[in-house]
CSV table of C-alpha atoms and ligand atoms in Angstrom, one decimal:
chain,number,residue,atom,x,y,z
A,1,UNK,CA,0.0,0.0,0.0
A,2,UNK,CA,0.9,3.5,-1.0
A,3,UNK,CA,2.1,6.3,2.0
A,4,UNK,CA,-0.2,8.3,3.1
A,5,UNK,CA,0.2,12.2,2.1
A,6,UNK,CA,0.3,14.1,5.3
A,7,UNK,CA,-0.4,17.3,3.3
A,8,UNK,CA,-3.6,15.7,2.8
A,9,UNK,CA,-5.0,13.9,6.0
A,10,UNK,CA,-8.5,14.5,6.4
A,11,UNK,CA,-9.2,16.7,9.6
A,12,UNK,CA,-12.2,15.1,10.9
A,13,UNK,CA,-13.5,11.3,9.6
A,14,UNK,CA,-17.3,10.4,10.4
A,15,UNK,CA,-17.5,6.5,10.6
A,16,UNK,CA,-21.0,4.3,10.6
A,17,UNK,CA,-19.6,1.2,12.6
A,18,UNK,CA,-21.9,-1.6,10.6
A,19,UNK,CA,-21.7,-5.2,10.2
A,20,UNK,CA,-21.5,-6.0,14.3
A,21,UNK,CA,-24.7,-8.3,14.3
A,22,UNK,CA,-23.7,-9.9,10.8
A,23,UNK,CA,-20.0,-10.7,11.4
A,24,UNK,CA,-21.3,-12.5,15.0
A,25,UNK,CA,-23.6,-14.4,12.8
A,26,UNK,CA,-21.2,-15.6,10.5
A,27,UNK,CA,-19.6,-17.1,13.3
A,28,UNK,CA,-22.1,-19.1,14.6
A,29,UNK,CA,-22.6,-16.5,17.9
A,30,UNK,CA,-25.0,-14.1,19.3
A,31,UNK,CA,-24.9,-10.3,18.2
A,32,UNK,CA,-23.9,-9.0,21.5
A,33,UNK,CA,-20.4,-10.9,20.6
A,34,UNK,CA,-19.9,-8.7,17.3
A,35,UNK,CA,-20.9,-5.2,19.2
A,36,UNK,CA,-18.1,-7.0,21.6
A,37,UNK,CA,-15.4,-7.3,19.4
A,38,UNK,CA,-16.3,-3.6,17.7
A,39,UNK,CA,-15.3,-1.9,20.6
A,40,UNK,CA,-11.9,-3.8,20.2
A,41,UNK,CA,-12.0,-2.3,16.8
A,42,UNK,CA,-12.6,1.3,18.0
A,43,UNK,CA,-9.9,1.3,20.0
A,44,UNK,CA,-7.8,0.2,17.0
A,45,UNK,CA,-8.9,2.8,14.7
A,46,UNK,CA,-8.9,5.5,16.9
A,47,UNK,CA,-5.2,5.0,17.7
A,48,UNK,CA,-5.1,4.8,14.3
A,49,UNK,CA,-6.5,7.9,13.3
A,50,UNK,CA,-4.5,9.3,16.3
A,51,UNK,CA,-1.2,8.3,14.6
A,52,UNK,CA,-2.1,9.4,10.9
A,53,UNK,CA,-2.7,13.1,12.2
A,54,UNK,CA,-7.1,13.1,12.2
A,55,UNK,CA,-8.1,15.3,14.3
A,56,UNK,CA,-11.7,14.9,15.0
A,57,UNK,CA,-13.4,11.0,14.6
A,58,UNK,CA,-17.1,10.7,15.0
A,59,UNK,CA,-18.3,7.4,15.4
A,60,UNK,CA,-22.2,6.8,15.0
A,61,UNK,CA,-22.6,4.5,17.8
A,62,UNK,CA,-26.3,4.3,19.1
A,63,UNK,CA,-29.0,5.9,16.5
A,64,UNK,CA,-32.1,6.8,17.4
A,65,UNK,CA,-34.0,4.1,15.1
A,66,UNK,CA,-31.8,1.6,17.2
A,67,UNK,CA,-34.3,1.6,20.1
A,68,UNK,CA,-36.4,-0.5,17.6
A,69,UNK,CA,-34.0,-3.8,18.5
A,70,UNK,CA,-34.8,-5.9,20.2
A,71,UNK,CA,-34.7,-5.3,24.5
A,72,UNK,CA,-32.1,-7.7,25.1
A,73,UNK,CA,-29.9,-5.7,22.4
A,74,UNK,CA,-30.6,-2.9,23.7
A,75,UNK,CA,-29.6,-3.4,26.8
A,76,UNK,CA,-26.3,-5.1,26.1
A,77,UNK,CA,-25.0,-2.0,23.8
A,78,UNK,CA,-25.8,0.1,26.7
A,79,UNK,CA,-23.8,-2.1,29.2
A,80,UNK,CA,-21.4,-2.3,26.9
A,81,UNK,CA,-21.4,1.6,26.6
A,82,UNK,CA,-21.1,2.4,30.1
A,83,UNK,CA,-18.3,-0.3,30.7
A,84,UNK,CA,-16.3,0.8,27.4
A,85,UNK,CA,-16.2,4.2,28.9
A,86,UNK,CA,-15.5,3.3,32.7
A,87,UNK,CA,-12.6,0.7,31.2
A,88,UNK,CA,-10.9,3.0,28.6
A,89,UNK,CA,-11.2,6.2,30.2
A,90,UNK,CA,-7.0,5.5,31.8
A,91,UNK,CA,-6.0,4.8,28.4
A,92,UNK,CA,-8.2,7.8,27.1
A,93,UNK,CA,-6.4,9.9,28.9
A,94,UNK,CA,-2.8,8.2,28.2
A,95,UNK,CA,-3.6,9.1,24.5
A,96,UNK,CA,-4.7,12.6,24.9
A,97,UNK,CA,-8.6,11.4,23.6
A,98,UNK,CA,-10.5,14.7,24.0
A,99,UNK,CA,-14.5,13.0,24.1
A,100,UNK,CA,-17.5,14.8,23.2
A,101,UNK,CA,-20.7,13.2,22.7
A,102,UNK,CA,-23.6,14.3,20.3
A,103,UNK,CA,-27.5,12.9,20.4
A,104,UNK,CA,-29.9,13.2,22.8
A,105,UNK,CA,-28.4,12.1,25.9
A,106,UNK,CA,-31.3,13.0,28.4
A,107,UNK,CA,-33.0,10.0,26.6
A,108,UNK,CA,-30.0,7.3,27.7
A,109,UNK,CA,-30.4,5.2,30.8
A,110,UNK,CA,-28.7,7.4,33.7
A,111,UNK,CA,-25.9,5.5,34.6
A,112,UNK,CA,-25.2,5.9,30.9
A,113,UNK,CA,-25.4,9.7,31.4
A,114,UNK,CA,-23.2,9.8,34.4
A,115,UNK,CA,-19.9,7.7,32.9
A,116,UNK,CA,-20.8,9.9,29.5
A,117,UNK,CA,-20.8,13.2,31.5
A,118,UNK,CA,-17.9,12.1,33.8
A,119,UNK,CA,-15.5,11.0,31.0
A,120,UNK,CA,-16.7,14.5,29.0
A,121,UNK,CA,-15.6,16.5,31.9
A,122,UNK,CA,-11.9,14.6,33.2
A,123,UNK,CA,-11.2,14.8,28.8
A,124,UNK,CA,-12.1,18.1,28.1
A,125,UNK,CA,-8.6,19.3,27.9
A,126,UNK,CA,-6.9,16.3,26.3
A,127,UNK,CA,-5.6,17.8,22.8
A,128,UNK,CA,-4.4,14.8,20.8
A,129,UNK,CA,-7.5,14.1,18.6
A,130,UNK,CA,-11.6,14.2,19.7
A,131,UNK,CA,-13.5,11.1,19.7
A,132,UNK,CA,-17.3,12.1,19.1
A,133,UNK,CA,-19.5,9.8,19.8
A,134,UNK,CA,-22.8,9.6,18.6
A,135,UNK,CA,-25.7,8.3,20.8
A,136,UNK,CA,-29.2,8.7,20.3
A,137,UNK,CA,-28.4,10.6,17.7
A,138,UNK,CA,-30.0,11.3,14.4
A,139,UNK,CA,-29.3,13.8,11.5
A,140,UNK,CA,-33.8,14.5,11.5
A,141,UNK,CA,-33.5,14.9,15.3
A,142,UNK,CA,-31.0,17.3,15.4
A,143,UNK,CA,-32.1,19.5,12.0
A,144,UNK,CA,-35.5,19.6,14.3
A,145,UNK,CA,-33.9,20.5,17.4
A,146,UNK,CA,-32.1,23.7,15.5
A,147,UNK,CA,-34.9,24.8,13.9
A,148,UNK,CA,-36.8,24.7,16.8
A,149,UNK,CA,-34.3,26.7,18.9
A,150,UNK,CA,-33.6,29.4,15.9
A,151,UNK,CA,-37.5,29.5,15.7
A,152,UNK,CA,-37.6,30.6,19.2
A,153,UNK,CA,-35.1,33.0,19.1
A,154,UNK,CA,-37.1,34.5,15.9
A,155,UNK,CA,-40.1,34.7,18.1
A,156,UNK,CA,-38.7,36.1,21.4
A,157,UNK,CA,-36.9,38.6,18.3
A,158,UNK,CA,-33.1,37.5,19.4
A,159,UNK,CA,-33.4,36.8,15.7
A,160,UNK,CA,-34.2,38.1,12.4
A,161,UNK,CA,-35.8,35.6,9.8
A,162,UNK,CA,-33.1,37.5,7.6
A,163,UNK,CA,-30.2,36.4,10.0
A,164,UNK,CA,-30.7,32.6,9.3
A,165,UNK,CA,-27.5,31.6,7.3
A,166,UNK,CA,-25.6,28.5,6.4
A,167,UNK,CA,-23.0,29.5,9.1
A,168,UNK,CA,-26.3,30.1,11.9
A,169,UNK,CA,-27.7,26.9,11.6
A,170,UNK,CA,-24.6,25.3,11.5
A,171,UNK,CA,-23.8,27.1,15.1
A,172,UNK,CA,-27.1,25.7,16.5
A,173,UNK,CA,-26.0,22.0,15.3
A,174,UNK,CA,-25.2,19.4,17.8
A,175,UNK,CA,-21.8,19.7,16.3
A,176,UNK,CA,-21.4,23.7,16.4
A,177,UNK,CA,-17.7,23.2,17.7
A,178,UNK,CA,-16.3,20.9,15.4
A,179,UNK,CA,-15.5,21.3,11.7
A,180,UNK,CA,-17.9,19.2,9.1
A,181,UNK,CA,-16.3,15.9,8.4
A,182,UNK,CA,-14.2,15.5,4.8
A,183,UNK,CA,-14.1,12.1,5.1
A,184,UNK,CA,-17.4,9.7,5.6
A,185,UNK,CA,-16.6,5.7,6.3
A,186,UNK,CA,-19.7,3.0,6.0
A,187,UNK,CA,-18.3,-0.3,6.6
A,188,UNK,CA,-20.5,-4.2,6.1
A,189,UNK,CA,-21.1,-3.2,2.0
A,190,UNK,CA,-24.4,-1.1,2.5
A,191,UNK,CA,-24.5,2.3,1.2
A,192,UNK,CA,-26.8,4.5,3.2
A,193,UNK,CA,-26.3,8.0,5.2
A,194,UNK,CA,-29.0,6.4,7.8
A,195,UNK,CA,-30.0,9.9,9.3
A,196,UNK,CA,-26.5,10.6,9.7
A,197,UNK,CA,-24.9,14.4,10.0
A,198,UNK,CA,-27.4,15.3,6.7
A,199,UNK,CA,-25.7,18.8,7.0
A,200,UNK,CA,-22.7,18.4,8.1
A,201,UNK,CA,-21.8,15.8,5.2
A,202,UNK,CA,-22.6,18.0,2.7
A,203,UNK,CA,-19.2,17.9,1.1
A,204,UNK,CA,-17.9,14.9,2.6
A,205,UNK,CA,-16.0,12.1,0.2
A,206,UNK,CA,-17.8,8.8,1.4
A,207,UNK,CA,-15.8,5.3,1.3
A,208,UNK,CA,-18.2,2.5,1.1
A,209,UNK,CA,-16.2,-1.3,2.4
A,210,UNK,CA,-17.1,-4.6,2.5
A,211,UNK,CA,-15.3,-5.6,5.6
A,212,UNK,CA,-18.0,-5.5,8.5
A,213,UNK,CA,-17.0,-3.3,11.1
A,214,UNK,CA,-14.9,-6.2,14.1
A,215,UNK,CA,-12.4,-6.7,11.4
A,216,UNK,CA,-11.9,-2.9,10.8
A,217,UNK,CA,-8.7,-1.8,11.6
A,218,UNK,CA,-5.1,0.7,11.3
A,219,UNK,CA,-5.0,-0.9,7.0
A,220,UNK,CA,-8.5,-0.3,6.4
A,221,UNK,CA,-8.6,3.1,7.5
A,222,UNK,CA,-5.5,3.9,5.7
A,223,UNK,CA,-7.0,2.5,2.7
A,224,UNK,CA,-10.2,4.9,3.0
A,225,UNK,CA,-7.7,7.8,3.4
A,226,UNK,CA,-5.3,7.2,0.6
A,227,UNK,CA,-8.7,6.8,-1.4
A,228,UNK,CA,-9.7,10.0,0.1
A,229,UNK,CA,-6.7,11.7,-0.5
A,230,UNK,CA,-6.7,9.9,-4.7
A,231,UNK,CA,-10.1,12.0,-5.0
A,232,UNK,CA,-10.6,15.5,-6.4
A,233,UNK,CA,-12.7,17.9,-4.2
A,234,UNK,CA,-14.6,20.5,-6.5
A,235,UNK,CA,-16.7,22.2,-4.0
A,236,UNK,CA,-19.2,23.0,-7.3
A,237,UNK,CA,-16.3,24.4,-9.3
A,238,UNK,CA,-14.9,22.7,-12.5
A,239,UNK,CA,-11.2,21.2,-12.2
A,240,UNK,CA,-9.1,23.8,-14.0
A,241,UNK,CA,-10.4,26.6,-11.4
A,242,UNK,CA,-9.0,24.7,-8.7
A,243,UNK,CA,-4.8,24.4,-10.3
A,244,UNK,CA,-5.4,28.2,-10.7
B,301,LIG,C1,-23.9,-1.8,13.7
B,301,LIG,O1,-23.8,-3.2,13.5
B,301,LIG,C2,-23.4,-1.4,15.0
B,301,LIG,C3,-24.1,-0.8,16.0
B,301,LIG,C4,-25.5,-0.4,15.8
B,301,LIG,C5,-23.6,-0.5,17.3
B,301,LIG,C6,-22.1,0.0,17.2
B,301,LIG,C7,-21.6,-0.1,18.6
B,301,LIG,C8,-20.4,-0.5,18.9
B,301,LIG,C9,-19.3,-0.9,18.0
B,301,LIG,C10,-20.0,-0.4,20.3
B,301,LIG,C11,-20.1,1.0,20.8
B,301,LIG,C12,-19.1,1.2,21.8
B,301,LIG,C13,-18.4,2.4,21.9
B,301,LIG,C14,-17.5,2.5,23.0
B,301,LIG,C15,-18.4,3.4,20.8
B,301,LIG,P1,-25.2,-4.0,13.3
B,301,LIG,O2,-25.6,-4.5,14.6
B,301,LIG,O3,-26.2,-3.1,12.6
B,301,LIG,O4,-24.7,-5.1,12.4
B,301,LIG,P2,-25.6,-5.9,11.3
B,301,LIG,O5,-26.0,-4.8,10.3
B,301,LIG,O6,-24.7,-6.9,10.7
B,301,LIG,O7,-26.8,-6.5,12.0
Protein backbone atom coordinates (compact mmCIF):
# COMPACT_ATOMS: atom_id res chain seq x y z
CA UNK A 1 0.00 0.00 0.00
CA UNK A 2 0.88 3.49 -0.96
CA UNK A 3 2.06 6.30 2.01
CA UNK A 4 -0.24 8.27 3.13
CA UNK A 5 0.16 12.15 2.06
CA UNK A 6 0.34 14.13 5.27
CA UNK A 7 -0.42 17.26 3.34
CA UNK A 8 -3.60 15.75 2.84
CA UNK A 9 -5.02 13.87 6.01
CA UNK A 10 -8.46 14.48 6.42
CA UNK A 11 -9.18 16.66 9.65
CA UNK A 12 -12.24 15.06 10.87
CA UNK A 13 -13.49 11.31 9.58
CA UNK A 14 -17.31 10.44 10.45
CA UNK A 15 -17.48 6.55 10.63
CA UNK A 16 -20.96 4.25 10.56
CA UNK A 17 -19.62 1.22 12.56
CA UNK A 18 -21.91 -1.64 10.57
CA UNK A 19 -21.66 -5.24 10.18
CA UNK A 20 -21.52 -6.02 14.26
CA UNK A 21 -24.72 -8.25 14.34
CA UNK A 22 -23.71 -9.94 10.78
CA UNK A 23 -20.04 -10.67 11.36
CA UNK A 24 -21.27 -12.53 15.01
CA UNK A 25 -23.61 -14.37 12.81
CA UNK A 26 -21.19 -15.56 10.49
CA UNK A 27 -19.61 -17.13 13.35
CA UNK A 28 -22.14 -19.06 14.62
CA UNK A 29 -22.56 -16.54 17.86
CA UNK A 30 -25.00 -14.05 19.33
CA UNK A 31 -24.92 -10.30 18.25
CA UNK A 32 -23.85 -9.03 21.50
CA UNK A 33 -20.39 -10.86 20.62
CA UNK A 34 -19.94 -8.74 17.32
CA UNK A 35 -20.92 -5.18 19.20
CA UNK A 36 -18.11 -6.99 21.61
CA UNK A 37 -15.39 -7.33 19.42
CA UNK A 38 -16.27 -3.55 17.72
CA UNK A 39 -15.26 -1.85 20.58
CA UNK A 40 -11.85 -3.76 20.17
CA UNK A 41 -12.05 -2.30 16.79
CA UNK A 42 -12.58 1.35 17.95
CA UNK A 43 -9.94 1.29 20.04
CA UNK A 44 -7.83 0.22 17.04
CA UNK A 45 -8.93 2.79 14.72
CA UNK A 46 -8.90 5.53 16.94
CA UNK A 47 -5.19 4.96 17.65
CA UNK A 48 -5.05 4.77 14.25
CA UNK A 49 -6.52 7.90 13.30
CA UNK A 50 -4.55 9.29 16.26
CA UNK A 51 -1.18 8.32 14.62
CA UNK A 52 -2.10 9.40 10.94
CA UNK A 53 -2.72 13.10 12.24
CA UNK A 54 -7.15 13.10 12.20
CA UNK A 55 -8.09 15.29 14.31
CA UNK A 56 -11.73 14.88 14.97
CA UNK A 57 -13.39 10.97 14.55
CA UNK A 58 -17.13 10.65 14.95
CA UNK A 59 -18.31 7.40 15.36
CA UNK A 60 -22.18 6.83 15.02
CA UNK A 61 -22.56 4.50 17.84
CA UNK A 62 -26.35 4.26 19.12
CA UNK A 63 -29.04 5.85 16.55
CA UNK A 64 -32.11 6.85 17.37
CA UNK A 65 -34.01 4.07 15.14
CA UNK A 66 -31.80 1.56 17.22
CA UNK A 67 -34.35 1.63 20.10
CA UNK A 68 -36.44 -0.51 17.64
CA UNK A 69 -33.95 -3.76 18.47
CA UNK A 70 -34.81 -5.95 20.23
CA UNK A 71 -34.71 -5.32 24.47
CA UNK A 72 -32.15 -7.68 25.07
CA UNK A 73 -29.87 -5.72 22.36
CA UNK A 74 -30.58 -2.86 23.73
CA UNK A 75 -29.60 -3.40 26.75
CA UNK A 76 -26.35 -5.13 26.06
CA UNK A 77 -24.95 -2.02 23.82
CA UNK A 78 -25.81 0.08 26.65
CA UNK A 79 -23.78 -2.08 29.18
CA UNK A 80 -21.42 -2.32 26.90
CA UNK A 81 -21.38 1.63 26.57
CA UNK A 82 -21.09 2.39 30.10
CA UNK A 83 -18.33 -0.31 30.74
CA UNK A 84 -16.35 0.83 27.41
CA UNK A 85 -16.22 4.16 28.89
CA UNK A 86 -15.50 3.31 32.68
CA UNK A 87 -12.56 0.69 31.22
CA UNK A 88 -10.86 2.95 28.64
CA UNK A 89 -11.22 6.19 30.18
CA UNK A 90 -7.01 5.53 31.76
CA UNK A 91 -6.00 4.78 28.37
CA UNK A 92 -8.24 7.84 27.08
CA UNK A 93 -6.39 9.91 28.91
CA UNK A 94 -2.79 8.15 28.24
CA UNK A 95 -3.64 9.15 24.47
CA UNK A 96 -4.73 12.56 24.95
CA UNK A 97 -8.57 11.42 23.63
CA UNK A 98 -10.55 14.67 24.00
CA UNK A 99 -14.50 12.97 24.05
CA UNK A 100 -17.49 14.75 23.21
CA UNK A 101 -20.74 13.24 22.69
CA UNK A 102 -23.58 14.33 20.26
CA UNK A 103 -27.48 12.85 20.41
CA UNK A 104 -29.88 13.23 22.79
CA UNK A 105 -28.44 12.13 25.90
CA UNK A 106 -31.29 13.04 28.44
CA UNK A 107 -32.98 9.95 26.59
CA UNK A 108 -30.00 7.26 27.70
CA UNK A 109 -30.40 5.18 30.80
CA UNK A 110 -28.69 7.41 33.67
CA UNK A 111 -25.89 5.45 34.58
CA UNK A 112 -25.23 5.86 30.93
CA UNK A 113 -25.44 9.66 31.39
CA UNK A 114 -23.23 9.79 34.40
CA UNK A 115 -19.89 7.69 32.88
CA UNK A 116 -20.78 9.89 29.54
CA UNK A 117 -20.79 13.24 31.45
CA UNK A 118 -17.89 12.06 33.85
CA UNK A 119 -15.53 10.97 30.97
CA UNK A 120 -16.71 14.53 29.04
CA UNK A 121 -15.57 16.49 31.90
CA UNK A 122 -11.92 14.61 33.21
CA UNK A 123 -11.17 14.75 28.77
CA UNK A 124 -12.06 18.11 28.09
CA UNK A 125 -8.58 19.30 27.89
CA UNK A 126 -6.94 16.28 26.34
CA UNK A 127 -5.61 17.80 22.83
CA UNK A 128 -4.40 14.77 20.75
CA UNK A 129 -7.46 14.12 18.60
CA UNK A 130 -11.55 14.19 19.74
CA UNK A 131 -13.48 11.14 19.68
CA UNK A 132 -17.26 12.12 19.12
CA UNK A 133 -19.47 9.82 19.85
CA UNK A 134 -22.80 9.61 18.55
CA UNK A 135 -25.68 8.32 20.83
CA UNK A 136 -29.23 8.72 20.32
CA UNK A 137 -28.45 10.59 17.68
CA UNK A 138 -30.03 11.34 14.38
CA UNK A 139 -29.34 13.82 11.52
CA UNK A 140 -33.78 14.50 11.53
CA UNK A 141 -33.49 14.87 15.33
CA UNK A 142 -31.00 17.31 15.38
CA UNK A 143 -32.09 19.53 12.04
CA UNK A 144 -35.46 19.58 14.28
CA UNK A 145 -33.86 20.49 17.40
CA UNK A 146 -32.06 23.65 15.51
CA UNK A 147 -34.91 24.83 13.87
CA UNK A 148 -36.78 24.74 16.81
CA UNK A 149 -34.33 26.68 18.89
CA UNK A 150 -33.62 29.35 15.85
CA UNK A 151 -37.53 29.53 15.72
CA UNK A 152 -37.61 30.60 19.21
CA UNK A 153 -35.09 32.97 19.07
CA UNK A 154 -37.15 34.45 15.94
CA UNK A 155 -40.11 34.73 18.12
CA UNK A 156 -38.68 36.09 21.39
CA UNK A 157 -36.91 38.60 18.31
CA UNK A 158 -33.08 37.55 19.35
CA UNK A 159 -33.42 36.82 15.74
CA UNK A 160 -34.24 38.11 12.43
CA UNK A 161 -35.78 35.57 9.79
CA UNK A 162 -33.07 37.46 7.61
CA UNK A 163 -30.16 36.39 9.98
CA UNK A 164 -30.69 32.60 9.28
CA UNK A 165 -27.45 31.64 7.29
CA UNK A 166 -25.60 28.53 6.37
CA UNK A 167 -22.98 29.55 9.08
CA UNK A 168 -26.31 30.10 11.91
CA UNK A 169 -27.71 26.94 11.55
CA UNK A 170 -24.56 25.27 11.55
CA UNK A 171 -23.78 27.10 15.06
CA UNK A 172 -27.12 25.72 16.46
CA UNK A 173 -25.99 22.03 15.31
CA UNK A 174 -25.17 19.36 17.84
CA UNK A 175 -21.82 19.71 16.27
CA UNK A 176 -21.45 23.65 16.39
CA UNK A 177 -17.66 23.19 17.66
CA UNK A 178 -16.32 20.91 15.42
CA UNK A 179 -15.46 21.29 11.71
CA UNK A 180 -17.85 19.20 9.12
CA UNK A 181 -16.33 15.87 8.37
CA UNK A 182 -14.17 15.51 4.80
CA UNK A 183 -14.14 12.07 5.12
CA UNK A 184 -17.43 9.67 5.55
CA UNK A 185 -16.56 5.66 6.29
CA UNK A 186 -19.70 2.96 5.99
CA UNK A 187 -18.33 -0.29 6.56
CA UNK A 188 -20.54 -4.22 6.14
CA UNK A 189 -21.14 -3.21 2.02
CA UNK A 190 -24.37 -1.07 2.47
CA UNK A 191 -24.49 2.29 1.21
CA UNK A 192 -26.79 4.51 3.22
CA UNK A 193 -26.33 7.97 5.17
CA UNK A 194 -29.00 6.42 7.80
CA UNK A 195 -29.98 9.92 9.28
CA UNK A 196 -26.48 10.62 9.72
CA UNK A 197 -24.91 14.42 9.97
CA UNK A 198 -27.43 15.27 6.72
CA UNK A 199 -25.65 18.78 7.04
CA UNK A 200 -22.67 18.38 8.13
CA UNK A 201 -21.77 15.84 5.15
CA UNK A 202 -22.60 17.96 2.70
CA UNK A 203 -19.19 17.87 1.08
CA UNK A 204 -17.92 14.90 2.65
CA UNK A 205 -16.01 12.10 0.16
CA UNK A 206 -17.78 8.76 1.43
CA UNK A 207 -15.85 5.28 1.27
CA UNK A 208 -18.25 2.49 1.11
CA UNK A 209 -16.15 -1.31 2.45
CA UNK A 210 -17.14 -4.55 2.48
CA UNK A 211 -15.34 -5.56 5.57
CA UNK A 212 -18.01 -5.51 8.55
CA UNK A 213 -17.04 -3.33 11.11
CA UNK A 214 -14.89 -6.21 14.07
CA UNK A 215 -12.35 -6.69 11.45
CA UNK A 216 -11.89 -2.92 10.77
CA UNK A 217 -8.69 -1.77 11.62
CA UNK A 218 -5.13 0.73 11.26
CA UNK A 219 -4.96 -0.90 6.98
CA UNK A 220 -8.50 -0.33 6.40
CA UNK A 221 -8.62 3.07 7.51
CA UNK A 222 -5.53 3.91 5.68
CA UNK A 223 -6.98 2.53 2.75
CA UNK A 224 -10.17 4.90 2.95
CA UNK A 225 -7.67 7.82 3.41
CA UNK A 226 -5.29 7.19 0.60
CA UNK A 227 -8.72 6.76 -1.36
CA UNK A 228 -9.71 9.96 0.08
CA UNK A 229 -6.75 11.74 -0.54
CA UNK A 230 -6.70 9.92 -4.71
CA UNK A 231 -10.07 11.96 -5.03
CA UNK A 232 -10.61 15.48 -6.39
CA UNK A 233 -12.67 17.88 -4.18
CA UNK A 234 -14.61 20.48 -6.52
CA UNK A 235 -16.71 22.20 -4.00
CA UNK A 236 -19.23 22.99 -7.30
CA UNK A 237 -16.35 24.42 -9.25
CA UNK A 238 -14.94 22.73 -12.54
CA UNK A 239 -11.19 21.17 -12.21
CA UNK A 240 -9.15 23.81 -14.00
CA UNK A 241 -10.35 26.60 -11.43
CA UNK A 242 -8.97 24.70 -8.65
CA UNK A 243 -4.82 24.41 -10.29
CA UNK A 244 -5.44 28.20 -10.67
C1 LIG B 1 -23.90 -1.80 13.72
O1 LIG B 1 -23.84 -3.18 13.53
C2 LIG B 1 -23.41 -1.42 15.02
C3 LIG B 1 -24.14 -0.78 16.00
C4 LIG B 1 -25.53 -0.36 15.84
C5 LIG B 1 -23.55 -0.49 17.29
C6 LIG B 1 -22.15 -0.02 17.22
C7 LIG B 1 -21.62 -0.05 18.58
C8 LIG B 1 -20.39 -0.45 18.93
C9 LIG B 1 -19.33 -0.88 18.00
C10 LIG B 1 -20.04 -0.43 20.35
C11 LIG B 1 -20.09 0.98 20.80
C12 LIG B 1 -19.11 1.25 21.81
C13 LIG B 1 -18.36 2.36 21.86
C14 LIG B 1 -17.46 2.54 23.00
C15 LIG B 1 -18.39 3.40 20.81
P1 LIG B 1 -25.21 -3.95 13.32
O2 LIG B 1 -25.64 -4.47 14.64
O3 LIG B 1 -26.19 -3.07 12.63
O4 LIG B 1 -24.74 -5.11 12.39
P2 LIG B 1 -25.63 -5.86 11.29
O5 LIG B 1 -26.05 -4.83 10.28
O6 LIG B 1 -24.69 -6.86 10.74
O7 LIG B 1 -26.79 -6.48 12.00
Amino acid sequence: MKDLNQNKIPRHIALIMDGNGRWAKQRGEHRLFGHTKGVDAVREVLKAAKSFGVEFLTLYAFSTENWNRPQEEVDGLMNLLVDSITNELPELQLQGVRLVVIGDLKGLPGNCQQSLLNGMESTKNNKEITLVLALNYSAKWEITECVREISLKVAKKELLANDITPELISAHLTTREIPDPELLIRTSGEHRISNFLLWQLAYAEFYFTDIHWPDFGKEELKAAILSYQSRERRFGMVSEQLSE
